[in-house]
GROMACS .gro file of C-alpha atoms in nm:
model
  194
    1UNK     CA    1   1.226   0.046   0.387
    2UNK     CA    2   1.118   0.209   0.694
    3UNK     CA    3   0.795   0.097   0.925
    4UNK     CA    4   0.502   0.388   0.854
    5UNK     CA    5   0.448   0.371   1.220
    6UNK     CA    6   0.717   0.315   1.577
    7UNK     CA    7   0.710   0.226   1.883
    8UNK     CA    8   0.701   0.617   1.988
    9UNK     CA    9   0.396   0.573   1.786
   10UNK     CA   10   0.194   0.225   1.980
   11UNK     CA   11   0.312   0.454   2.288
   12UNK     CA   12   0.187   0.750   2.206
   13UNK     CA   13  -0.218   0.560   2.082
   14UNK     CA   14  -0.146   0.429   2.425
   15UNK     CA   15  -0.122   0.066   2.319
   16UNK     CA   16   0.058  -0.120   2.568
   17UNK     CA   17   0.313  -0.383   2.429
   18UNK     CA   18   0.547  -0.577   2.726
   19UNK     CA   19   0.769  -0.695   2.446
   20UNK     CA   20   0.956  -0.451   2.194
   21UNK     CA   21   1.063  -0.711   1.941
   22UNK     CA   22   0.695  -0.837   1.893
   23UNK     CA   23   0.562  -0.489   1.878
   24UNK     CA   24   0.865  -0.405   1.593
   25UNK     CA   25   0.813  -0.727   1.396
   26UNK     CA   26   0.368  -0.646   1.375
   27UNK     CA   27   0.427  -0.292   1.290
   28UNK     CA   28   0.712  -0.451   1.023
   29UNK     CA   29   0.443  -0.680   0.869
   30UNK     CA   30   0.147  -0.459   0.889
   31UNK     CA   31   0.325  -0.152   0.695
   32UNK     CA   32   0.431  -0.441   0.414
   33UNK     CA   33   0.114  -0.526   0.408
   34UNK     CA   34  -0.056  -0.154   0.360
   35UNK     CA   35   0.195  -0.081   0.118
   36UNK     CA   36   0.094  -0.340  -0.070
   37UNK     CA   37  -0.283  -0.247  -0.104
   38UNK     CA   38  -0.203   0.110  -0.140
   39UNK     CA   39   0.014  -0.017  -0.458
   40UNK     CA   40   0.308   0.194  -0.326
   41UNK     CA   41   0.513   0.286  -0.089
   42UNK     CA   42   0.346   0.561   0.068
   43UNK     CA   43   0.659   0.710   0.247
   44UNK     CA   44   0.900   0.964   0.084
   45UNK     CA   45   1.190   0.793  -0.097
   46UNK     CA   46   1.347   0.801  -0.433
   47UNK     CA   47   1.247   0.484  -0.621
   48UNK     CA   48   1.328   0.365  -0.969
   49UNK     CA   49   1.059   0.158  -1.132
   50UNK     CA   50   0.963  -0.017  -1.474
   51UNK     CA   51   0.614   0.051  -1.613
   52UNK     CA   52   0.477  -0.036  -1.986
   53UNK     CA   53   0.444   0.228  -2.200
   54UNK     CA   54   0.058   0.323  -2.347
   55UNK     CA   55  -0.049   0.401  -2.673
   56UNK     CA   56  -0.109   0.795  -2.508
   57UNK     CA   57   0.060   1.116  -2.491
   58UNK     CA   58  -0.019   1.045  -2.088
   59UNK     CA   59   0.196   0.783  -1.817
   60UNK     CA   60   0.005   0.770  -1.498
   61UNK     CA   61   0.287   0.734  -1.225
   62UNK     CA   62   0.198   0.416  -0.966
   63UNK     CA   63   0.339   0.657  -0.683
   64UNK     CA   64   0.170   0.956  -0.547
   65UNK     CA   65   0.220   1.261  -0.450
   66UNK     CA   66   0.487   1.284  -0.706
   67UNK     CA   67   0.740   1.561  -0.626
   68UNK     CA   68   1.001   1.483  -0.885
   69UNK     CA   69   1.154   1.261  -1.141
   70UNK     CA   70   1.447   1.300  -1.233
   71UNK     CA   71   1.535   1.027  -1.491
   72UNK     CA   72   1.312   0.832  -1.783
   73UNK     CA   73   1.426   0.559  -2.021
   74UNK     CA   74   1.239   0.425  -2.323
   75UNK     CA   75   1.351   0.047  -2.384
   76UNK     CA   76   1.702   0.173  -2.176
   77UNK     CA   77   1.760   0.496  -2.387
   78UNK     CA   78   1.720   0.765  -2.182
   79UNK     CA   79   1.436   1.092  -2.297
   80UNK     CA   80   1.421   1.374  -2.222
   81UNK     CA   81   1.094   1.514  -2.370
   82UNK     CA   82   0.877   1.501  -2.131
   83UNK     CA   83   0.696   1.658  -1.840
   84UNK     CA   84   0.576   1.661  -1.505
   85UNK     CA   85   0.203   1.725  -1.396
   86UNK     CA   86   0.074   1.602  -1.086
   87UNK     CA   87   0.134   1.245  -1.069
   88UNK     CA   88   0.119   1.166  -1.449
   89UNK     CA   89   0.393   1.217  -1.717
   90UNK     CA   90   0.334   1.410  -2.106
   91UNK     CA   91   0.518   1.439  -2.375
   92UNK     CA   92   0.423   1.518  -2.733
   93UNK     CA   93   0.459   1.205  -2.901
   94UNK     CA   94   0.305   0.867  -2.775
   95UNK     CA   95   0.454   0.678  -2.510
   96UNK     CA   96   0.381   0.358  -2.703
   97UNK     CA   97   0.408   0.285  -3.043
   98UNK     CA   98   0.052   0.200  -3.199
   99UNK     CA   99  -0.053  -0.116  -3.225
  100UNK     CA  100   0.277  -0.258  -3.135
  101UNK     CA  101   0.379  -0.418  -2.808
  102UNK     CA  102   0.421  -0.172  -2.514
  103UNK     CA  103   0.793  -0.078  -2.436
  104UNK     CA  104   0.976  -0.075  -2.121
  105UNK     CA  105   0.964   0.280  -1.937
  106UNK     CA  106   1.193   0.306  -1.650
  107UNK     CA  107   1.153   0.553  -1.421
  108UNK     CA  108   1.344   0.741  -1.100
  109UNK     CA  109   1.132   0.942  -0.956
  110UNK     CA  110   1.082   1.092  -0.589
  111UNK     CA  111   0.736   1.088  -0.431
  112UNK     CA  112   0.575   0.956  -0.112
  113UNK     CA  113   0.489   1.165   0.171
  114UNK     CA  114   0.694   1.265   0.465
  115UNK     CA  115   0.589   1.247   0.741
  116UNK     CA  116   0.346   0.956   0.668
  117UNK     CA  117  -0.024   1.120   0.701
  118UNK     CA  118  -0.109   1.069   1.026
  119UNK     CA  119  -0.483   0.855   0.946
  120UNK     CA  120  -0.173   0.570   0.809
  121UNK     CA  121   0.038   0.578   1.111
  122UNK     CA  122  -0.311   0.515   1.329
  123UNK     CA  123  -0.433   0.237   1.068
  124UNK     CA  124  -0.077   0.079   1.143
  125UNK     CA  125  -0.077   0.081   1.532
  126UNK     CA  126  -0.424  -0.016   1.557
  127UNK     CA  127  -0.403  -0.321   1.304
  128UNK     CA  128  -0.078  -0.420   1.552
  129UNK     CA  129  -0.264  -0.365   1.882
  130UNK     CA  130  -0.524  -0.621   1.732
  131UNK     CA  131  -0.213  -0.837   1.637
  132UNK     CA  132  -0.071  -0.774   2.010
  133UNK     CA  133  -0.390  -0.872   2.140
  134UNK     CA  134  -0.420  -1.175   1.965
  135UNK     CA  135  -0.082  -1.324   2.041
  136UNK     CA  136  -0.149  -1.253   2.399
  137UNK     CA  137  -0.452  -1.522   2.330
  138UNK     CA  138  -0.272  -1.763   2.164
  139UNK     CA  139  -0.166  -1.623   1.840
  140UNK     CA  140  -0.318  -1.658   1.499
  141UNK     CA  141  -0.507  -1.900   1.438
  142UNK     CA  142  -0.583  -1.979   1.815
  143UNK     CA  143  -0.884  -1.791   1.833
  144UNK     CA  144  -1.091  -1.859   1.491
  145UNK     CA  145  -1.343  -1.571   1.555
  146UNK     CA  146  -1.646  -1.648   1.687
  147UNK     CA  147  -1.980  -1.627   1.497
  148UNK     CA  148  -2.207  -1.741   1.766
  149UNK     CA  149  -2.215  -1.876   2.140
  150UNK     CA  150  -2.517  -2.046   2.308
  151UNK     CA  151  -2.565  -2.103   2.662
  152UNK     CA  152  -2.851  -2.361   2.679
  153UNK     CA  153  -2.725  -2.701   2.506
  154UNK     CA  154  -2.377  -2.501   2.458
  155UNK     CA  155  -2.303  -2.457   2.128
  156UNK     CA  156  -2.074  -2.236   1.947
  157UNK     CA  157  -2.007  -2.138   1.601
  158UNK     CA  158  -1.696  -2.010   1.378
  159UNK     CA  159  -1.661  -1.813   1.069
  160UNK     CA  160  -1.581  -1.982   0.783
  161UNK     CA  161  -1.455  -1.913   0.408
  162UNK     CA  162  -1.453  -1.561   0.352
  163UNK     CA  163  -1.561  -1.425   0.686
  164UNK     CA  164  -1.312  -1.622   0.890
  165UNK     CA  165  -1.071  -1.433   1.048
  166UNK     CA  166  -0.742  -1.611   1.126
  167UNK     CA  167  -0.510  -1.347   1.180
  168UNK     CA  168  -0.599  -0.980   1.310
  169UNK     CA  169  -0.326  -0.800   1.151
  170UNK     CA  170  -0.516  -0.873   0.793
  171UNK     CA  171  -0.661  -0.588   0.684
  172UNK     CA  172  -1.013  -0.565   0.580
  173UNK     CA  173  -1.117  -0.583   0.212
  174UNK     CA  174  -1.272  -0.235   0.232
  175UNK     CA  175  -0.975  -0.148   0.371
  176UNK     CA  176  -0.756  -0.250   0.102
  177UNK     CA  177  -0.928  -0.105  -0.190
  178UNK     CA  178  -0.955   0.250  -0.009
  179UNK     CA  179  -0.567   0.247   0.036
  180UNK     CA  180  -0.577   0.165  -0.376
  181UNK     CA  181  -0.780   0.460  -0.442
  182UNK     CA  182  -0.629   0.661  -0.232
  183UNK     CA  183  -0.234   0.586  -0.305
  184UNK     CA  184  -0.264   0.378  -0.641
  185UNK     CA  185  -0.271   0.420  -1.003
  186UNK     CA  186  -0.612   0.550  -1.152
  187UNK     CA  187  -0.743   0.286  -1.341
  188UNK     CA  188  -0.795   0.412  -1.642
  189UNK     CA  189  -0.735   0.741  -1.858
  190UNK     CA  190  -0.968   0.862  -2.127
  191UNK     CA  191  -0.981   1.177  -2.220
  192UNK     CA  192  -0.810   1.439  -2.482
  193UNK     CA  193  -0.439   1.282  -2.437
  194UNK     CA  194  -0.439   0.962  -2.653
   0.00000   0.00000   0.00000
């Protein structure tokens, strides 16, 4: 799968790299990792994936936008009565048999956005100039962030648990659940479709 940012990209932010491969590997790791808090794969492609069905006329689709799908099986027999709307799938009867276990619904569908939105290219290149910057201090782990620093009878103080930051590619928990909102399935569906 491709980065959601490039080197073009750092250039372009104007954050200075000396060493391509570095720069290439960060932006690597930092697009896996907003991928995986948005819950999907954010640019365009044509994916097939396996979601349980739900005891509702509705499937949310764990992609967005949707632009089409163009193939659905039920336990590996394909259907065809179905629709598209937005990012969710209908049909007249229930995906899910009541009170039964969920079946498997696989699905091939097209969706993503191309070109990646422009706030997700910046969120990548800025997590990887704070990863550049770090390995240009010793790498992760070298500097444990700083809570504190005192002059008279020197002290200083780390983070710990929670708040300690070991490496600055990680992305913030606020972060995280705003790329879930914002790219993810809704949680929950209640409404007129069950």
């Amino acid at each position: 799968m491709t980065p959601l940012a490039t080197i073009t990209d750092l250039d372009g932010f104007g954050i200075s790299h000396n060493d391509d491969i570095l720069a290439a590997k960060l932006i690597e790791s930092v697009s896996s990792a907003v991928r995986e808090a948005a819950g999907c794969p954010i640019s365009r492609g044509t994916w097939t994936i396996t979601i349980p069905s739900e005891q509702s006329r509705k499937l949310d689709l764990p992609c967005r936008p949707v632009t089409s799908v163009e193939q659905v099986l039920i336990d590996g027999e394909e259907t065809t009565d179905w629709k598209l709307l937005g990012n969710a799938l209908y049909r007249e009867t229930l995906w899910g048999p009541p009170g039964a276990i969920p079946r498997a619904v696989t699905i091939t569908l097209t969706a993503g956005y191309d070109p990646v939105p422009p706030d997700i290219v910046r969120l990548v290149c800025s997590m990887v100039a704070a990863g550049l910057s770090q390995q240009e201090n010793g790498g992760p782990g070298a500097d444990r962030s700083k809570a504190y620093e005192r002059i008279d009878d020197y002290q200083i103080g780390y983070r710990q648990g929670g708040s300690e930051i070991i490496d600055a590619t990680e992305l913030p928990e606020a972060t995280k659940r705003s790329l879930r909102q914002r790219f993810g399935t809704p949680g929950l569906s209640i409404g007129v479709f069950k």
